[in-house]
């Protein structure tokens, strides 16, 4: 009832003359304001357009490029390209030359059968191939070869020199790369020279003959894992070569510390039992052309077998897949005051002279 009464009062007010005049005044005022806005809008738009035009930069000459302009542009691009290629060529030449010197010295020390030169070669490998370049043959290279996913030759000439030398030298002499050029192998050999012999533990022959197959198992597992998953990062946990980059996580550094600690007691532990690259080269070394010679007296003599640090001599037989051409036995062969072959010849010559 109250809502109806209120509505009636409003209707009466709407019908009064004063209310109508007020509505009329308001309507006229709104019309004047709308007219002013319609008049000012074009003026404001013109001012804004002038301001935007003034703020824009002066138009440049948009004439089409002539043949002379195109020739100048080609010359500039060619000059930049030549400078980049020249810089690349200089770096590539330096890398290849430095690597070539390291490899040449390793071969020189091997041919000369000099222990002192061998030590120098090991130091060069650790310093340059290890900490300077961090360049080692890796199981990742085996992965790449399996998928034929190799780096471009133009950008990786030093890489191809190292890999090519490793393969060729293995076919010629055996695992020369493992014995002198691999930076990690060189590091563990240098460690063995400074660690006192009293800390060393030699695995029994029967155990050593079985442990050497572990690296072949690791190689097979790594290859199968890569073929199944395409993941190459597994290398970080089966080979310690990343250490030369000084870039690893806590697990990797812990495993490396344990490996180096164990190497103090078992010489060349990783190279002999765990290296998947060594396993691959061991298989290839069965094709070795120039093998270590043996004397007839080697059938009964155990001198070289006891001297070999790699467990690569089994009686008269040299296990080419385990031999790294360390030169120890070959220097004994040449030592006429230590090798029974020469001692027997000297004795026979002396007896013939007396008779």
XYZ file of C-alpha atoms in Angstrom:
355
model
C 0.000 0.000 0.000
C 2.860 2.452 0.839
C 4.616 1.716 -2.468
C 1.440 2.586 -4.447
C 0.933 5.869 -2.559
C 4.499 6.940 -3.153
C 4.242 6.102 -6.825
C 1.080 8.253 -7.134
C 2.851 11.262 -5.586
C 5.691 10.966 -8.030
C 3.272 10.776 -10.932
C 1.554 14.000 -9.791
C 4.921 15.773 -9.507
C 5.868 14.684 -12.990
C 2.692 16.265 -14.293
C 3.324 19.724 -12.732
C 4.449 22.680 -14.968
C 7.561 23.469 -12.851
C 8.879 19.951 -13.261
C 8.410 20.150 -17.006
C 10.298 23.471 -17.209
C 13.217 21.939 -15.280
C 13.368 19.042 -17.684
C 13.385 21.434 -20.588
C 16.229 23.531 -19.175
C 18.326 20.381 -18.577
C 17.689 19.186 -22.092
C 18.805 22.526 -23.581
C 21.963 22.549 -21.398
C 22.890 19.014 -22.513
C 22.353 19.967 -26.122
C 24.692 23.002 -25.816
C 27.443 20.818 -24.212
C 27.134 18.199 -26.923
C 27.464 20.917 -29.544
C 30.616 22.258 -27.919
C 32.150 18.742 -27.864
C 31.301 18.218 -31.519
C 32.937 21.549 -32.393
C 36.095 21.004 -30.274
C 36.695 17.370 -31.272
C 37.920 18.126 -34.809
C 40.138 20.928 -33.472
C 41.732 18.634 -30.861
C 42.220 15.897 -33.451
C 43.964 18.354 -35.774
C 46.302 19.535 -32.969
C 47.157 15.913 -32.023
C 47.879 15.100 -35.662
C 50.238 18.082 -35.926
C 52.078 17.048 -32.752
C 52.542 13.454 -33.968
C 53.774 14.655 -37.335
C 56.276 16.998 -35.685
C 57.614 14.189 -33.482
C 58.286 11.841 -36.405
C 61.849 11.821 -37.882
C 62.523 13.300 -41.252
C 61.832 10.791 -44.023
C 64.920 9.292 -45.541
C 65.666 8.949 -49.154
C 63.678 5.919 -50.280
C 65.186 5.682 -53.705
C 65.745 2.088 -54.894
C 69.204 0.528 -54.471
C 71.395 0.792 -57.507
C 73.831 -1.836 -58.750
C 76.692 0.159 -57.208
C 74.984 0.063 -53.799
C 74.488 -3.681 -54.040
C 78.126 -4.161 -55.001
C 79.263 -2.150 -51.956
C 77.004 -4.216 -49.691
C 78.394 -7.465 -51.101
C 81.936 -6.186 -50.553
C 81.210 -5.376 -46.907
C 79.648 -8.788 -46.277
C 82.545 -10.541 -47.987
C 85.052 -8.558 -45.903
C 83.311 -9.550 -42.652
C 83.179 -13.171 -43.790
C 86.874 -13.163 -44.696
C 87.784 -11.753 -41.274
C 85.734 -14.443 -39.506
C 87.265 -17.215 -41.615
C 90.761 -15.849 -41.035
C 90.208 -15.805 -37.265
C 88.810 -19.344 -37.422
C 91.688 -20.568 -39.533
C 94.248 -19.124 -37.112
C 92.638 -20.827 -34.117
C 92.251 -24.109 -35.980
C 95.868 -24.056 -37.154
C 97.106 -23.398 -33.606
C 94.991 -26.239 -32.184
C 96.041 -28.722 -34.849
C 99.708 -27.710 -34.613
C 99.791 -27.977 -30.803
C 98.024 -31.341 -30.835
C 100.309 -32.558 -33.604
C 103.371 -31.697 -31.503
C 102.021 -33.563 -28.478
C 101.224 -36.635 -30.574
C 104.546 -36.498 -32.407
C 106.459 -36.319 -29.139
C 104.488 -39.286 -27.787
C 105.451 -41.353 -30.828
C 109.060 -40.161 -30.575
C 109.264 -41.242 -26.926
C 107.699 -44.572 -27.842
C 110.186 -45.232 -30.641
C 113.170 -44.221 -28.500
C 112.043 -46.492 -25.625
C 113.161 -43.823 -23.174
C 111.583 -43.735 -19.725
C 112.474 -40.069 -19.236
C 110.892 -39.086 -22.540
C 107.861 -41.140 -21.597
C 107.440 -39.132 -18.382
C 107.640 -35.892 -20.370
C 105.017 -37.236 -22.769
C 102.720 -38.096 -19.857
C 103.096 -34.616 -18.389
C 102.313 -33.015 -21.762
C 99.195 -35.130 -22.103
C 97.901 -34.202 -18.653
C 98.704 -30.515 -19.071
C 97.642 -29.846 -22.648
C 95.149 -32.556 -23.600
C 93.766 -32.566 -20.069
C 93.574 -29.220 -18.325
C 94.111 -26.916 -21.324
C 91.900 -28.547 -23.959
C 89.987 -31.256 -22.024
C 90.305 -33.300 -25.205
C 90.065 -37.055 -24.696
C 88.555 -39.871 -26.707
C 85.277 -40.697 -24.966
C 82.490 -43.236 -25.071
C 80.420 -40.357 -26.458
C 82.507 -40.630 -29.626
C 81.456 -44.272 -29.875
C 77.831 -43.172 -29.482
C 78.290 -40.627 -32.269
C 79.850 -43.201 -34.576
C 76.961 -45.598 -34.004
C 74.451 -42.958 -35.104
C 76.840 -41.423 -37.649
C 76.392 -38.143 -35.785
C 79.861 -36.652 -36.022
C 80.937 -32.994 -35.765
C 81.554 -31.007 -38.927
C 85.153 -31.344 -40.109
C 85.449 -27.589 -40.669
C 84.853 -26.897 -36.985
C 86.606 -29.948 -35.498
C 89.886 -30.553 -37.267
C 91.816 -31.190 -34.037
C 89.133 -33.658 -32.948
C 89.492 -35.665 -36.146
C 93.283 -35.602 -35.831
C 93.094 -37.058 -32.307
C 90.501 -39.704 -33.173
C 92.261 -40.601 -36.433
C 95.629 -40.923 -34.699
C 94.078 -43.097 -31.978
C 92.561 -45.516 -34.467
C 95.608 -45.697 -36.752
C 98.117 -46.053 -33.910
C 96.009 -48.808 -32.340
C 96.053 -50.789 -35.571
C 99.795 -50.223 -35.960
C 101.086 -50.737 -32.398
C 98.175 -51.439 -30.064
C 96.736 -49.262 -27.296
C 99.387 -46.572 -27.565
C 96.748 -43.923 -26.879
C 95.945 -45.504 -23.510
C 99.593 -45.762 -22.522
C 100.807 -42.243 -23.382
C 98.187 -39.873 -24.721
C 94.985 -40.252 -22.675
C 95.195 -37.489 -20.076
C 93.497 -39.485 -17.318
C 95.617 -42.560 -17.954
C 98.723 -40.366 -17.938
C 97.611 -38.835 -14.639
C 97.199 -42.211 -12.919
C 100.592 -43.366 -14.242
C 102.231 -40.269 -12.798
C 100.410 -40.911 -9.514
C 101.853 -44.422 -9.454
C 105.348 -42.984 -9.735
C 104.988 -40.800 -6.646
C 102.874 -43.060 -4.396
C 105.094 -45.244 -2.171
C 105.184 -48.871 -3.274
C 104.277 -50.066 0.220
C 100.712 -48.847 -0.284
C 100.242 -50.849 -3.464
C 98.020 -53.912 -3.571
C 98.263 -56.285 -6.528
C 95.116 -58.324 -7.236
C 95.794 -62.062 -7.505
C 96.298 -63.300 -11.048
C 93.041 -65.273 -11.051
C 91.098 -62.172 -9.960
C 92.926 -59.883 -12.380
C 92.070 -62.160 -15.315
C 88.375 -61.800 -14.458
C 88.304 -58.112 -13.597
C 89.585 -57.122 -17.051
C 86.220 -58.152 -18.513
C 84.327 -55.601 -16.403
C 85.206 -52.802 -18.834
C 83.754 -54.787 -21.735
C 80.528 -55.264 -19.787
C 80.390 -51.517 -19.060
C 80.933 -50.729 -22.740
C 78.161 -53.106 -23.779
C 75.719 -51.765 -21.180
C 76.492 -48.145 -22.129
C 75.971 -48.826 -25.838
C 72.691 -50.672 -25.261
C 71.463 -47.895 -22.969
C 72.318 -45.260 -25.566
C 70.642 -47.171 -28.394
C 67.505 -47.594 -26.278
C 67.282 -44.068 -24.846
C 69.468 -41.817 -27.002
C 70.878 -40.360 -23.769
C 74.593 -39.539 -24.014
C 74.886 -38.033 -20.531
C 75.457 -41.472 -19.049
C 79.149 -40.938 -19.845
C 79.477 -38.739 -16.742
C 79.028 -41.754 -14.489
C 81.127 -44.331 -16.332
C 84.202 -42.266 -17.206
C 85.988 -39.540 -15.208
C 87.298 -37.489 -18.137
C 84.919 -34.614 -17.323
C 87.199 -33.791 -14.366
C 89.477 -31.783 -16.653
C 86.619 -29.347 -17.298
C 86.260 -28.869 -13.506
C 82.506 -29.059 -14.038
C 80.582 -31.766 -12.200
C 77.927 -32.318 -9.575
C 78.382 -33.640 -6.038
C 77.805 -37.264 -7.042
C 80.368 -37.071 -9.846
C 83.038 -35.492 -7.633
C 82.386 -38.079 -4.915
C 82.776 -40.969 -7.357
C 85.951 -39.396 -8.749
C 87.437 -39.008 -5.254
C 86.703 -42.656 -4.475
C 88.251 -43.740 -7.786
C 91.459 -41.768 -7.255
C 91.707 -43.007 -3.664
C 91.381 -46.617 -4.842
C 93.991 -45.948 -7.538
C 96.518 -45.205 -4.793
C 96.359 -48.877 -3.839
C 95.567 -50.587 -7.156
C 97.683 -49.100 -9.922
C 95.931 -48.054 -13.118
C 92.643 -49.288 -11.656
C 90.319 -47.452 -14.020
C 92.344 -48.124 -17.167
C 92.691 -51.831 -16.467
C 89.210 -52.703 -15.283
C 86.676 -49.920 -15.905
C 87.483 -47.880 -19.034
C 84.921 -48.415 -21.794
C 87.127 -46.590 -24.323
C 89.970 -48.941 -23.390
C 87.603 -51.849 -24.010
C 86.803 -50.582 -27.495
C 90.462 -50.037 -28.311
C 91.257 -53.439 -26.804
C 88.950 -55.060 -29.333
C 90.544 -53.068 -32.152
C 94.064 -53.932 -30.977
C 93.532 -57.543 -32.049
C 94.327 -56.171 -35.511
C 97.694 -54.767 -34.385
C 100.374 -55.082 -37.055
C 103.633 -54.414 -35.162
C 103.468 -56.506 -32.013
C 106.013 -56.956 -29.262
C 108.551 -59.586 -30.165
C 109.217 -62.536 -27.903
C 112.373 -64.588 -27.373
C 112.414 -68.346 -27.116
C 113.427 -67.977 -23.462
C 110.118 -66.210 -22.769
C 108.478 -69.640 -22.575
C 109.929 -70.157 -19.097
C 111.111 -66.703 -18.001
C 108.740 -64.716 -15.739
C 110.776 -61.514 -15.517
C 108.620 -59.404 -17.870
C 105.402 -60.860 -16.470
C 106.382 -59.707 -12.979
C 107.465 -56.302 -14.306
C 104.304 -55.543 -16.290
C 102.130 -53.008 -14.462
C 99.084 -53.758 -16.597
C 98.761 -57.510 -16.201
C 99.155 -57.877 -19.957
C 101.640 -60.774 -19.933
C 100.554 -64.320 -19.229
C 103.631 -66.522 -19.363
C 104.954 -66.457 -22.930
C 101.832 -64.743 -24.244
C 101.181 -61.005 -24.429
C 97.518 -60.077 -24.182
C 97.316 -57.458 -26.917
C 93.894 -56.291 -25.760
C 95.365 -55.329 -22.365
C 98.820 -54.148 -23.453
C 99.216 -50.342 -23.639
C 102.776 -50.374 -25.028
C 104.256 -48.970 -21.835
C 107.763 -50.076 -22.961
C 108.679 -51.759 -19.668
C 109.083 -55.224 -21.130
C 110.612 -53.902 -24.356
C 113.310 -52.086 -22.431
C 114.022 -55.342 -20.611
C 114.325 -57.151 -23.942
C 116.987 -54.656 -24.986
C 118.873 -54.782 -21.667
C 121.737 -57.208 -22.281
C 122.593 -57.258 -18.581
C 119.074 -58.200 -17.391
C 117.260 -60.183 -20.087
C 118.006 -63.953 -19.872
C 118.048 -64.136 -23.664
C 121.160 -61.971 -23.837
C 122.719 -63.480 -20.707
C 122.449 -66.985 -22.160
C 123.967 -65.796 -25.432
C 126.832 -64.143 -23.562
C 127.457 -67.307 -21.565
C 127.405 -69.434 -24.713
C 129.799 -67.033 -26.465
C 132.174 -67.061 -23.478
C 132.217 -70.868 -23.345
C 132.858 -71.098 -27.074
C 135.734 -68.662 -26.738
C 137.329 -70.726 -23.954
C 136.853 -73.992 -25.840
